[in-house]
Short mmCIF file of C-alpha atoms and ligand atoms in Angstrom, two decimals:
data_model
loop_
_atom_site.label_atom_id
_atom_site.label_comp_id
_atom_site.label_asym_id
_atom_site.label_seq_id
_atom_site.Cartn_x
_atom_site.Cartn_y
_atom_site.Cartn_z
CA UNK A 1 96.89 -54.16 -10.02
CA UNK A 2 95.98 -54.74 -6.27
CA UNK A 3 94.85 -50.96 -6.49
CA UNK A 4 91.52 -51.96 -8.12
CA UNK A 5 90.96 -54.63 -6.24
CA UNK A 6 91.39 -53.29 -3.21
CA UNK A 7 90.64 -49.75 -3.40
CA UNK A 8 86.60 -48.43 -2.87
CA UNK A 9 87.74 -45.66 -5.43
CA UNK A 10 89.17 -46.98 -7.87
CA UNK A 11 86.56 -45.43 -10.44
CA UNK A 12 87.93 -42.37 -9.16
CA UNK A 13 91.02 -43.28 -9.65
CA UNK A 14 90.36 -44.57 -13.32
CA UNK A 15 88.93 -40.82 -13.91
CA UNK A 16 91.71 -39.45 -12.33
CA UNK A 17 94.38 -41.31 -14.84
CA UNK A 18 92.05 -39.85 -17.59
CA UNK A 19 92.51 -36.39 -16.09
CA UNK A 20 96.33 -36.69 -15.71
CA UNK A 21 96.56 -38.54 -19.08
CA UNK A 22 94.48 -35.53 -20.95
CA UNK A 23 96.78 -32.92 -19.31
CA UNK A 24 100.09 -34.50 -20.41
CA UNK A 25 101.51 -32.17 -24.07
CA UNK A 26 101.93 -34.82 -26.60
CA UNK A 27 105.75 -35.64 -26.86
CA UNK A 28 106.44 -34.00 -23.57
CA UNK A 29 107.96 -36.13 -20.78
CA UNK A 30 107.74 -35.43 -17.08
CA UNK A 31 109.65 -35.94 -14.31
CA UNK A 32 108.07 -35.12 -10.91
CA UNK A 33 110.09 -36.24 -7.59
CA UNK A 34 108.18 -37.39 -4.60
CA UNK A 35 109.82 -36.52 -1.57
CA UNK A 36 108.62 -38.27 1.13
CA UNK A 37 109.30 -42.29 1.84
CA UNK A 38 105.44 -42.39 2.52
CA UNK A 39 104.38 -41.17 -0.42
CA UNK A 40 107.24 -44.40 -2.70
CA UNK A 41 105.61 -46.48 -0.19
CA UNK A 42 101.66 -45.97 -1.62
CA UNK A 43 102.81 -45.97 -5.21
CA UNK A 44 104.35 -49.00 -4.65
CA UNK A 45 102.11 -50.70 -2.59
CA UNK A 46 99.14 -49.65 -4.77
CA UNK A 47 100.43 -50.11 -8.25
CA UNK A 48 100.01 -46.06 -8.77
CA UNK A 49 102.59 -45.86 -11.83
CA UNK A 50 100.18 -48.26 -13.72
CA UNK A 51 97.82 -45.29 -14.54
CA UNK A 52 100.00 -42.93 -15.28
CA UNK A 53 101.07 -42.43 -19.13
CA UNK A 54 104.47 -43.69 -20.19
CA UNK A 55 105.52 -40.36 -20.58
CA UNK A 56 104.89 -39.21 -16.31
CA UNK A 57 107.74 -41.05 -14.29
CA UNK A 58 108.24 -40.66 -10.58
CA UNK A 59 111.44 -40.44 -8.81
CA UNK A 60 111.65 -40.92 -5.28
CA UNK A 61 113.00 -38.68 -3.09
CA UNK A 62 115.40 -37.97 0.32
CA UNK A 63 112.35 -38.17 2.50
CA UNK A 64 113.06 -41.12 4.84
CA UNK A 65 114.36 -40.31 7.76
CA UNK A 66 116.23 -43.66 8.46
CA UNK A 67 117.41 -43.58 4.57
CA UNK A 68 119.65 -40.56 4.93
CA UNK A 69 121.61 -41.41 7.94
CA UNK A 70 124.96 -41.83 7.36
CA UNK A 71 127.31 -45.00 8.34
CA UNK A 72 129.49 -43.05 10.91
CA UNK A 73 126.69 -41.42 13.06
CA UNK A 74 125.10 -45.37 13.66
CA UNK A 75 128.31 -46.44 14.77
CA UNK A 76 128.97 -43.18 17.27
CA UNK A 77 125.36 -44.45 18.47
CA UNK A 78 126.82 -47.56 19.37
CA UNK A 79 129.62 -46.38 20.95
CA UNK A 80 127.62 -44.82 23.75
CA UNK A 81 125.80 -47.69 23.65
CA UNK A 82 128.40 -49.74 25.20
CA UNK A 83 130.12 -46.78 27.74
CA UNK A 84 129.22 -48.11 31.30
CA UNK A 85 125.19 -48.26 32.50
CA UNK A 86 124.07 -47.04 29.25
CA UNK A 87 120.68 -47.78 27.96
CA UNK A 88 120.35 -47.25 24.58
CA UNK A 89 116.53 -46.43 22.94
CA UNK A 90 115.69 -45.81 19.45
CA UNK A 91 112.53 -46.75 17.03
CA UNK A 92 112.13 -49.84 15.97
CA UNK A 93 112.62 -49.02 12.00
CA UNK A 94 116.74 -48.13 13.61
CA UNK A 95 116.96 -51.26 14.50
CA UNK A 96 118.20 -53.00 11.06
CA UNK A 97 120.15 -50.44 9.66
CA UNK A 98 123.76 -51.40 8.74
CA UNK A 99 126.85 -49.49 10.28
CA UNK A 100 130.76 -50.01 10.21
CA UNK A 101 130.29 -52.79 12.86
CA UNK A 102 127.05 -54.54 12.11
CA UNK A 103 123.53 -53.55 13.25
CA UNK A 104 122.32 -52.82 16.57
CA UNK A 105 120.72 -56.01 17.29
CA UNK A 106 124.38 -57.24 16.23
CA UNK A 107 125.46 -54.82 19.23
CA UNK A 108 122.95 -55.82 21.57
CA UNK A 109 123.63 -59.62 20.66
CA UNK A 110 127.78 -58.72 21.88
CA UNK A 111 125.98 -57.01 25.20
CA UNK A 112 124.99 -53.79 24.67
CA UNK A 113 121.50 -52.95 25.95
CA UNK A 114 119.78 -51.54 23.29
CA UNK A 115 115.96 -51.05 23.51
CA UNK A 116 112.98 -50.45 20.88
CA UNK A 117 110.66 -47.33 21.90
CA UNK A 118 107.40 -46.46 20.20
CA UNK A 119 107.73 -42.59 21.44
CA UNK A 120 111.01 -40.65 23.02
CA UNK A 121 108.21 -40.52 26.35
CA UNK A 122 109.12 -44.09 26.61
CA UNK A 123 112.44 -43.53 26.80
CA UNK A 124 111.59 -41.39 29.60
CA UNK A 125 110.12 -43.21 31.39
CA UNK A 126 112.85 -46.03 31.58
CA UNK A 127 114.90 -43.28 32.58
CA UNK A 128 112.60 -42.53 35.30
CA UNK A 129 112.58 -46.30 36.02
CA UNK A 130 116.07 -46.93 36.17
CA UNK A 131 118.00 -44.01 38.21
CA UNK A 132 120.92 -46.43 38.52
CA UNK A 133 121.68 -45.75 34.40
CA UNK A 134 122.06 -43.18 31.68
CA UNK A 135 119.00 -43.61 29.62
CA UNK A 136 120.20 -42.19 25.46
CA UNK A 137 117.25 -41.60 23.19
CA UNK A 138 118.51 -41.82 19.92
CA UNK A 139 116.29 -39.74 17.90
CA UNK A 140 115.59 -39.77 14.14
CA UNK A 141 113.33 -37.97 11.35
CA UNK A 142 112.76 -34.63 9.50
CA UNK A 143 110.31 -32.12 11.03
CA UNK A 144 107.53 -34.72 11.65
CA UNK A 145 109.30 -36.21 14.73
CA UNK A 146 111.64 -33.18 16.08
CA UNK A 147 109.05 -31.59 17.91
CA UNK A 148 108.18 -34.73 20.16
CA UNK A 149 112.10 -34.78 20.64
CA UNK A 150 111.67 -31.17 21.95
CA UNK A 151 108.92 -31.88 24.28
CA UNK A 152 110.18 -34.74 25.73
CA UNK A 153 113.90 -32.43 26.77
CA UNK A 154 111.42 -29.85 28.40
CA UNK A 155 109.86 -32.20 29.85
CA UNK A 156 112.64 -34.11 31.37
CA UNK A 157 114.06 -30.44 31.99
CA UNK A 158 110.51 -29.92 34.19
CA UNK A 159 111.30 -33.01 35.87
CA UNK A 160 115.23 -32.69 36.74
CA UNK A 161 116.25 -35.91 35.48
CA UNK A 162 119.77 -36.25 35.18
CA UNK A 163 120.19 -39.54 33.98
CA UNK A 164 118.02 -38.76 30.51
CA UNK A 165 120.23 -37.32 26.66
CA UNK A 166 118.92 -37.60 23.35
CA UNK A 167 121.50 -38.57 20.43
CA UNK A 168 120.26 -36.03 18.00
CA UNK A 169 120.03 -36.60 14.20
CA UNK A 170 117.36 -34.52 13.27
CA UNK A 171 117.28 -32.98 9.93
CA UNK A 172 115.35 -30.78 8.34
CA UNK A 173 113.65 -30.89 4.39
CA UNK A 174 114.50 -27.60 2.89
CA UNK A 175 118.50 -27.88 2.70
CA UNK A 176 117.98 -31.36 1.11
CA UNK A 177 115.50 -30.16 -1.34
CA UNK A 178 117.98 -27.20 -2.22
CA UNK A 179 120.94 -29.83 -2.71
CA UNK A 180 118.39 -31.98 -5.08
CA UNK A 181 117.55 -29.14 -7.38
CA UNK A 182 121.16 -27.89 -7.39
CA UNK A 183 122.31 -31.24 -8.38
CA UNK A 184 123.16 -31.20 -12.20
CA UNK A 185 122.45 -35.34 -12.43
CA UNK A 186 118.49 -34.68 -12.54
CA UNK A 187 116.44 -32.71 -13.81
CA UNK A 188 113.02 -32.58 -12.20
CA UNK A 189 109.61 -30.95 -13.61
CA UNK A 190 108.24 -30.70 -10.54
CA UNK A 191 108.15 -32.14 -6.46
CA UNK A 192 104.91 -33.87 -4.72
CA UNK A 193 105.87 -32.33 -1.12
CA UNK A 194 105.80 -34.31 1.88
CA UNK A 195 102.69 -34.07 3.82
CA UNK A 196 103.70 -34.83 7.39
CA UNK A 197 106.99 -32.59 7.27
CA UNK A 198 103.94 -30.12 6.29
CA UNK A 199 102.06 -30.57 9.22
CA UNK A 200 104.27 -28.77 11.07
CA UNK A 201 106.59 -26.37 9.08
CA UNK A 202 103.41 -25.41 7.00
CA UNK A 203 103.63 -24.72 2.99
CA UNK A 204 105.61 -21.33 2.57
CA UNK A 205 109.41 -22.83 3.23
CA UNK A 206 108.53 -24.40 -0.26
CA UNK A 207 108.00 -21.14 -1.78
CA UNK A 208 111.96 -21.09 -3.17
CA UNK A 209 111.27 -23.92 -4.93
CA UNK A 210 108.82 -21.91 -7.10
CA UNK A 211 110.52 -18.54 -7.07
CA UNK A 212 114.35 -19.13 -6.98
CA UNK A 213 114.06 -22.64 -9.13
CA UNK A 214 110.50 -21.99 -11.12
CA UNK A 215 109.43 -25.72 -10.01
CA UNK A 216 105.88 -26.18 -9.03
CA UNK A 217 105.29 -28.36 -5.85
CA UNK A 218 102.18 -29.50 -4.47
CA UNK A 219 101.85 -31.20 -0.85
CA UNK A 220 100.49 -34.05 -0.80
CA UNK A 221 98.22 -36.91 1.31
CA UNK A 222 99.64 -40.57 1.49
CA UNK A 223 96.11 -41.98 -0.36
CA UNK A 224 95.98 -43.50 -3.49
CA UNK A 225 93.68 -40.64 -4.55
CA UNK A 226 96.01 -37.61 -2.91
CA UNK A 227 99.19 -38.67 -5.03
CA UNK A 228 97.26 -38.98 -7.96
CA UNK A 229 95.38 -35.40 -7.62
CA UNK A 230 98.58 -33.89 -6.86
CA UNK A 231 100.02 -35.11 -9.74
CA UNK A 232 97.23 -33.38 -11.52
CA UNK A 233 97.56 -30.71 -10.03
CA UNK A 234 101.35 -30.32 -10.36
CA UNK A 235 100.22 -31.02 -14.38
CA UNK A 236 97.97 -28.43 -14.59
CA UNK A 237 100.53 -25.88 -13.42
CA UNK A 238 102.81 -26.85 -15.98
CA UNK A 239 99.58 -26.76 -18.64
CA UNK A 240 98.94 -23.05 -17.46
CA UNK A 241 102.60 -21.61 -17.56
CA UNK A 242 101.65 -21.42 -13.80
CA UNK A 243 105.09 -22.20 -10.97
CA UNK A 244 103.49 -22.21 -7.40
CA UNK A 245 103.37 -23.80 -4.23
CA UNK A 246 99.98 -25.62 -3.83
CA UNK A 247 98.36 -27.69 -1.00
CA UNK A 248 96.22 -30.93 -2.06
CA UNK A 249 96.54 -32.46 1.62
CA UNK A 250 94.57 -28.96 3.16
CA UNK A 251 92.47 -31.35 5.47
CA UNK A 252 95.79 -32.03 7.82
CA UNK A 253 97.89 -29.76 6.40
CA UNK A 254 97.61 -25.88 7.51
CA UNK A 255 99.80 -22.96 5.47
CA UNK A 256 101.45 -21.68 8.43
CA UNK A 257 102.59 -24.97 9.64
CA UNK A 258 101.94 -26.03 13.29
CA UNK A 259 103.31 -22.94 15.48
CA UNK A 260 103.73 -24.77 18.72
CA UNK A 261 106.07 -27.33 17.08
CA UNK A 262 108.00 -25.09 15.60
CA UNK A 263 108.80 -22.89 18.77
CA UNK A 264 109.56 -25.90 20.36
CA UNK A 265 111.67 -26.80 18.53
CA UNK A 266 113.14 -23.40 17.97
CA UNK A 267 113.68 -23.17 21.90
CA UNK A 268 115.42 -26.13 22.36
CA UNK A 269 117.05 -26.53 19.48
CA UNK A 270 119.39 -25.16 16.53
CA UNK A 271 121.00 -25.63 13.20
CA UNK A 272 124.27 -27.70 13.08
CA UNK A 273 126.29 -25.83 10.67
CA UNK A 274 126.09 -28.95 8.77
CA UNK A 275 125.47 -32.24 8.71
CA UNK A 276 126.24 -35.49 6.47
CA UNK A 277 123.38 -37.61 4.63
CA UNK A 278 123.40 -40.81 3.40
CA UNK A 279 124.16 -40.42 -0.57
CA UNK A 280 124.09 -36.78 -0.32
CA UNK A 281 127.34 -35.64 1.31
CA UNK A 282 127.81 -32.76 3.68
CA UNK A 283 124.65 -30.50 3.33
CA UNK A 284 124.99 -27.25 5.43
CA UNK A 285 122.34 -26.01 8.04
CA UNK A 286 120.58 -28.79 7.15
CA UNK A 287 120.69 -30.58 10.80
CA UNK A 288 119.63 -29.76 14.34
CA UNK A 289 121.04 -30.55 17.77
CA UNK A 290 120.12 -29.28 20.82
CA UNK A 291 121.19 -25.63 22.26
CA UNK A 292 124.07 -25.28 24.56
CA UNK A 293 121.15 -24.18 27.62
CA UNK A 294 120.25 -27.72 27.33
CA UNK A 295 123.79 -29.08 27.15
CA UNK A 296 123.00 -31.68 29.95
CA UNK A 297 120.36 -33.54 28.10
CA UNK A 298 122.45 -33.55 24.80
CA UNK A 299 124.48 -37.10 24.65
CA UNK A 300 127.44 -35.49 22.15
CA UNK A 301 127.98 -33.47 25.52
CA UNK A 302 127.84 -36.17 27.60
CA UNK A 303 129.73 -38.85 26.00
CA UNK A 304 132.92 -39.33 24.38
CA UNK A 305 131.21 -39.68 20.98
CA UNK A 306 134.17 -40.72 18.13
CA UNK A 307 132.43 -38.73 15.12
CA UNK A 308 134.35 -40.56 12.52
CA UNK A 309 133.32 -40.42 9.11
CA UNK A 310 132.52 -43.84 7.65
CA UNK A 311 132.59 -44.51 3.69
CA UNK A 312 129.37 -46.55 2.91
CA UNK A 313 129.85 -49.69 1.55
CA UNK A 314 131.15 -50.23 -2.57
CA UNK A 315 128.11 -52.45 -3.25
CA UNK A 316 125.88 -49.74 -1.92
CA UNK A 317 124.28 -47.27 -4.46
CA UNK A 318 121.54 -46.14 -1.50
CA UNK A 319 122.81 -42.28 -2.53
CA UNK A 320 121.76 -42.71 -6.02
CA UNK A 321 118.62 -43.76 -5.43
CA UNK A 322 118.00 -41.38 -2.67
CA UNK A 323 118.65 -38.52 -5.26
CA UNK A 324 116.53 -40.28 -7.21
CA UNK A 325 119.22 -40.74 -10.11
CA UNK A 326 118.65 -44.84 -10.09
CA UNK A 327 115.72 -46.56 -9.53
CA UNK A 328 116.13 -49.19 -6.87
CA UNK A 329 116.23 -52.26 -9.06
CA UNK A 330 118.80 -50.70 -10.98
CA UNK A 331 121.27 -51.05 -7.98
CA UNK A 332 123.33 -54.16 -8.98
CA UNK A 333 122.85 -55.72 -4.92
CA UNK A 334 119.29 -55.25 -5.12
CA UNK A 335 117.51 -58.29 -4.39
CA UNK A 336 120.52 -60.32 -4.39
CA UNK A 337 122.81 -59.57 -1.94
CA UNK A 338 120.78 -56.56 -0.46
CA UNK A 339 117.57 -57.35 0.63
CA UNK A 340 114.85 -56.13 4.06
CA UNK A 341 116.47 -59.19 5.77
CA UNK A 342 120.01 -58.83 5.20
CA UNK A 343 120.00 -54.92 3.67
CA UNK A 344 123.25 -53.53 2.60
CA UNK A 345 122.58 -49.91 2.39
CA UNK A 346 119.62 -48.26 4.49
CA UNK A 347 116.62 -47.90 1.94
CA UNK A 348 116.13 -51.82 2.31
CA UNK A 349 115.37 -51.38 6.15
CA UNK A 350 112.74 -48.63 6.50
CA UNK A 351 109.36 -50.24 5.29
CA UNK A 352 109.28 -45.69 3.85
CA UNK A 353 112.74 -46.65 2.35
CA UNK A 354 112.10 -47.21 -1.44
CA UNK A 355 114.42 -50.28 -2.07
CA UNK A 356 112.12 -52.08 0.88
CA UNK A 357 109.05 -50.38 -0.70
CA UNK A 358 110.44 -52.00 -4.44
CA UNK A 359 111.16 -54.93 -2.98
CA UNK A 360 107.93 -55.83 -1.56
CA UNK A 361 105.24 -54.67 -4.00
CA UNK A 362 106.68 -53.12 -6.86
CA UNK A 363 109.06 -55.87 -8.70
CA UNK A 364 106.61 -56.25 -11.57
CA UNK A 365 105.45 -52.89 -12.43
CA UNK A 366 105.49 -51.72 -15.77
CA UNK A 367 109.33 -50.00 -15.41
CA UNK A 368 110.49 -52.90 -14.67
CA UNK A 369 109.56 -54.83 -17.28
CA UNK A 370 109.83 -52.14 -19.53
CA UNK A 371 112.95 -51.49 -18.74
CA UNK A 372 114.58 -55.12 -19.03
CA UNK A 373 112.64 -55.52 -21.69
CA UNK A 374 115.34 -53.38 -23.61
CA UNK B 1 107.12 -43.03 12.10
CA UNK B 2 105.80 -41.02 9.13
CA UNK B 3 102.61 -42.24 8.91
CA UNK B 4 100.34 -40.57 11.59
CA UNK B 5 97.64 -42.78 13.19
CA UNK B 6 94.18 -41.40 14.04
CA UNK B 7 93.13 -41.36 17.57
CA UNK B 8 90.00 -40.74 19.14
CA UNK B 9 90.55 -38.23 21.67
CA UNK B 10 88.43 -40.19 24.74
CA UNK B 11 89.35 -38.21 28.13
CA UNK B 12 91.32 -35.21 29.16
CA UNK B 13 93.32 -34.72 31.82
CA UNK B 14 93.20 -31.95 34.13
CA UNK B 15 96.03 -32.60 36.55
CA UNK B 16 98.25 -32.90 33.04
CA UNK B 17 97.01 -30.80 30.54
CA UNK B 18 99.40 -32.07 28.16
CA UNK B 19 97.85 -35.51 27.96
CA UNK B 20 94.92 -36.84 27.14
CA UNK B 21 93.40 -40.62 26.96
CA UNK B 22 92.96 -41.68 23.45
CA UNK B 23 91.26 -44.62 21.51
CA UNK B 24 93.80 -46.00 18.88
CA UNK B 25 92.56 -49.34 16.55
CA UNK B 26 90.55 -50.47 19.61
CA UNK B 27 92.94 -49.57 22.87
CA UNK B 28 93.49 -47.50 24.58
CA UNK B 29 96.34 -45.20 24.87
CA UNK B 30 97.82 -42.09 26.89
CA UNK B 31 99.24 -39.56 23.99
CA UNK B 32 100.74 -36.29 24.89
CA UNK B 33 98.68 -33.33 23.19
CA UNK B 34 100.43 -30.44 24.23
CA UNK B 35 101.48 -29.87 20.42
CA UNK B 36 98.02 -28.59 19.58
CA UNK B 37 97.66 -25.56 21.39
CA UNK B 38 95.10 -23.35 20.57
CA UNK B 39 92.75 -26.11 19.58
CA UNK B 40 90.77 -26.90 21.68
CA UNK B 41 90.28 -30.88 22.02
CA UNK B 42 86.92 -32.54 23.57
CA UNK B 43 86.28 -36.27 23.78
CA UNK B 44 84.98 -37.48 20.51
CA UNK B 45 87.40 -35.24 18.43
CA UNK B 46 90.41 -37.02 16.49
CA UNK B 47 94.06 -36.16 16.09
CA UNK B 48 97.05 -37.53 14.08
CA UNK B 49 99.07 -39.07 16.60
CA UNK B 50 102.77 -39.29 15.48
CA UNK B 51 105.20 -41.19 17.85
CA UNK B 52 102.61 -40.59 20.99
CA UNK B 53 102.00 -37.06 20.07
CA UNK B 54 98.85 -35.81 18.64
CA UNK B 55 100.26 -33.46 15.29
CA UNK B 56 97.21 -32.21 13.70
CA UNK B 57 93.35 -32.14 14.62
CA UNK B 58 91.31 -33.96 12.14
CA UNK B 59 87.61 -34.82 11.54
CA UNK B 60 86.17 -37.61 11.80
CA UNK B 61 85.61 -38.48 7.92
CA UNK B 62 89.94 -37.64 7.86
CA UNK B 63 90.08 -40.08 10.40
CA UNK B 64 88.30 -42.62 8.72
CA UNK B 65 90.12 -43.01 5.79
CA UNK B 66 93.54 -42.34 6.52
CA UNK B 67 92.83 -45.74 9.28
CA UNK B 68 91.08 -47.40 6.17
CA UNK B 69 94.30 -46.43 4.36
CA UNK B 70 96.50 -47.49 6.91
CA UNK B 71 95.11 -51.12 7.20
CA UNK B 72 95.24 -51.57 2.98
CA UNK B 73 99.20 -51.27 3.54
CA UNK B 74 99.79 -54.10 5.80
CA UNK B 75 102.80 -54.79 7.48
CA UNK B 76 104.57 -51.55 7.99
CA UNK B 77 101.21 -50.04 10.06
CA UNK B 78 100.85 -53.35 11.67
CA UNK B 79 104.29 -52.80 13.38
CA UNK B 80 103.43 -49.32 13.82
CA UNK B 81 100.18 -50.49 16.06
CA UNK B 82 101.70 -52.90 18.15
CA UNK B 83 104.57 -50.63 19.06
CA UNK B 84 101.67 -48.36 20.25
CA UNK B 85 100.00 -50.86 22.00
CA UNK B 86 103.28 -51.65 23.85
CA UNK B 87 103.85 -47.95 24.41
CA UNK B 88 102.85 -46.04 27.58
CA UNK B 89 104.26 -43.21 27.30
CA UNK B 90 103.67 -41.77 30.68
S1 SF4 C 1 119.60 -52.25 -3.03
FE1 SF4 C 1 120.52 -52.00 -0.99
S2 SF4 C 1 122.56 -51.15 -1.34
FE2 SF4 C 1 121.40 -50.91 -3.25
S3 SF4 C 1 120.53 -48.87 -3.13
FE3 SF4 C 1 118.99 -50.24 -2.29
S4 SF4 C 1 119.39 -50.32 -0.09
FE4 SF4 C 1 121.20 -49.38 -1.04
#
């Protein structure tokens, strides 16, 4: 248990696994999803299942924003990537991830020029550094990252660049939440909200979860401690007859959200009617891409993009485990054939993907070995 | 990319109100801050800085841990860093 070791607070912690451990109904068993790839990546990396009771397991959620991209869209990336004077930039987490025709450092190895940003700013900049080509930011992520998409299109809007798009694969929490609680695979006693997402869109779109499917779901902080509160928290709920939205991470997290971010986004852009997830299938409204007054920063305008669906692979069970209906050792290329050097599916490439997050901490927890112990 | 990574808000920038001079792990870095409006930012204050733009205004104990936190899980904030450090946007 590196937690102990490692962590200043692990007495907390210890009282904290009394807390949760007191709170549990003898004979009850719990099932509480985490959404958010940071969140599978702390109770991973810090052991955090070890103190819960046998009877509290944790599913990991949709919430990794290179996870849920589908096959086809990484392959229409590519092909603007190799249309004349392109310049291709995306985060360095894209880099990996498996499409129909290999990876994009496979694409840049055949020619393509393909380069790693830390921000969609530095993808302006190259543009304004290289008038000659067509700079294409690809951009990525739920709420957390769409409004620094946003900024950067007014911003190259304020400047008149014309040689500047964005590839846009935003998408957006809520739909995928909705398609999680509708699915009849899993059923789920309660959701540890992500706590970036919440940053900006703020605690009340979570309210349906409550109301319309009488889950409780508490936001939560990427600590050791956070998860382990919320959990708690989300325990207590279920103690008091009680279904509400709560906030544990209230020291980033504000109720209404970040306002700014969300009109920015809101000017530029708009709900696809719908858009396809890794695993998850066609999920409508649950997508953005930019408005038609901003049509000349938006590469599908611009390029002859092929939009074909692509099947994901037969080995690959990433959908599973992204509904949280497998855990990732249960997929039968984990570790073998699929692994962060050579993944298969996409939840082996994101270091917030939960196969990668499995793979390098959590091998010998007790589920495991529970598990193939039987 | 989810992960946000405290900054140290060390000079504004009046030409550009939008950006502001910050002090990441020990450089320094040019973030864009025009997502916080309404909060007023002075040197000394921290933000959550989320792919070169501050998020969310913090204090200083926030800060604090979430960089302790960030070092205890290795690798993935390593990477995370150096792209930073690479970074200028603007
Ligand atoms: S082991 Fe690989 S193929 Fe299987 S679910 Fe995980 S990422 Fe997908």
């Amino acid at each position: 248990m590196r937690f102990v070791d490692e962590y200043r607070d692990a007495a907390k912690a210890q009282a904290l696994a009394a807390e949760i451990a007191s709170r549990c109904e003898p004979g009850r068993h719990y099932k509480f999803m985490e959404v958010c790839g940071g969140h599978t990546h702390t109770i991973y990396k810090h052991g955090l299942e070890d103190y819960l009771p046998e009877t509290v397991t944790l599913v990991h959620g949709p919430g990794c924003p290179v996870c849920v991209i589908p096959m086809g869209r990484i392959d229409d990336a590519m092909a603007i990537a190799e249309q004349p004077d392109v310049i291709l930039t995306t985060f360095g987490d894209m880099m990996r991830v498996p499409g129909g025709h290999g990876s994009f450092f496979d694409a840049r190895a055949r020619g393509a020029d393909i380069r790693m940003v830390y921000s969609p700013l530095d993808a302006l900049r190259i543009a304004r550094d290289n008038p000659g080509r067509r700079i294409v930011f690809l951009a990525i992520g739920f709420e957390t990252t769409a409004p620094s998409t946003a900024m950067t299109v007014l911003r190259a809007e304020r400047e008149a660049l014309e040689n500047f798009s964005v590839f846009c694969n935003h998408v957006t929490i809520v739909p995928a939440l909705k398609a999680i609680l509708d699915s009849p695979d899993l059923r789920l006693d309660g959701f540890l909200g992500p706590g970036h997402v919440s940053t900006v869109i703020g605690c009340r779109p979570y309210e349906f979860v409550a109301r319309q499917y009488g889950r409780p779901i508490v936001t939560a902080g990427f600590e050791p401690l956070d998860i382990l509160q919320a959990i708690a928290m989300l325990l207590d709920q279920l103690g008091d007859g009680r279904v509400e939205v709560e906030n544990q991470y209230r020291r980033v997290v504000p109720w209404d959200g970040n306002p700014k971010a969300l009109r920015v986004i809101g000017e530029v852009m708009e709900l696809r009617p719908y858009f396809e997830w890794r695993g998850l299938g066609f999920i409508s409204h649950s997508a953005l891409r930019l408005r038609d007054a901003y049509a000349r920063f938006d590469a599908e305008a611009i390029f002859d993009v092929p939009g074909h669906r692509v099947a994901d692979p037969k080995a690959c069970q990433c959908g599973e485990v992204l509904k949280g209906a497998i855990k990732p050792w249960e997929c039968k290329v984990f570790g073998t054939a699929c692994t962060p050097e050579t993944p298969i599916g996409t939840c082996m490439v994101s270091s917030e993907g939960a196969c990668a997050a499995y793979y390098n901490f959590g091998r010998f927890t007790r589920t495991r070995v529970r598990s193939s112990a039987q | 990319m989810c992960l946000g990574i405290p900054g140290e808000i060390v000079e504004l920038n009046g030409d550009e109100p939008d950006l502001a001079s910050v002090a990441v792990g020990g450089v320094r870095r040019m973030i864009n801050i025009g997502l916080l409006e309404g909060e007023p930012l002075a040197p000394g204050d921290w933000v959550l800085i989320h792919v070169g733009f501050a998020l969310s205004k913090i204090d200083e104990r926030e800060a604090a841990d979430a960089l302790e936190f960030l070092e205890s899980i290795g690798q993935a904030y390593a990477d995370e860093l150096d792209a930073l450090r690479a970074a200028a946007p603007e």
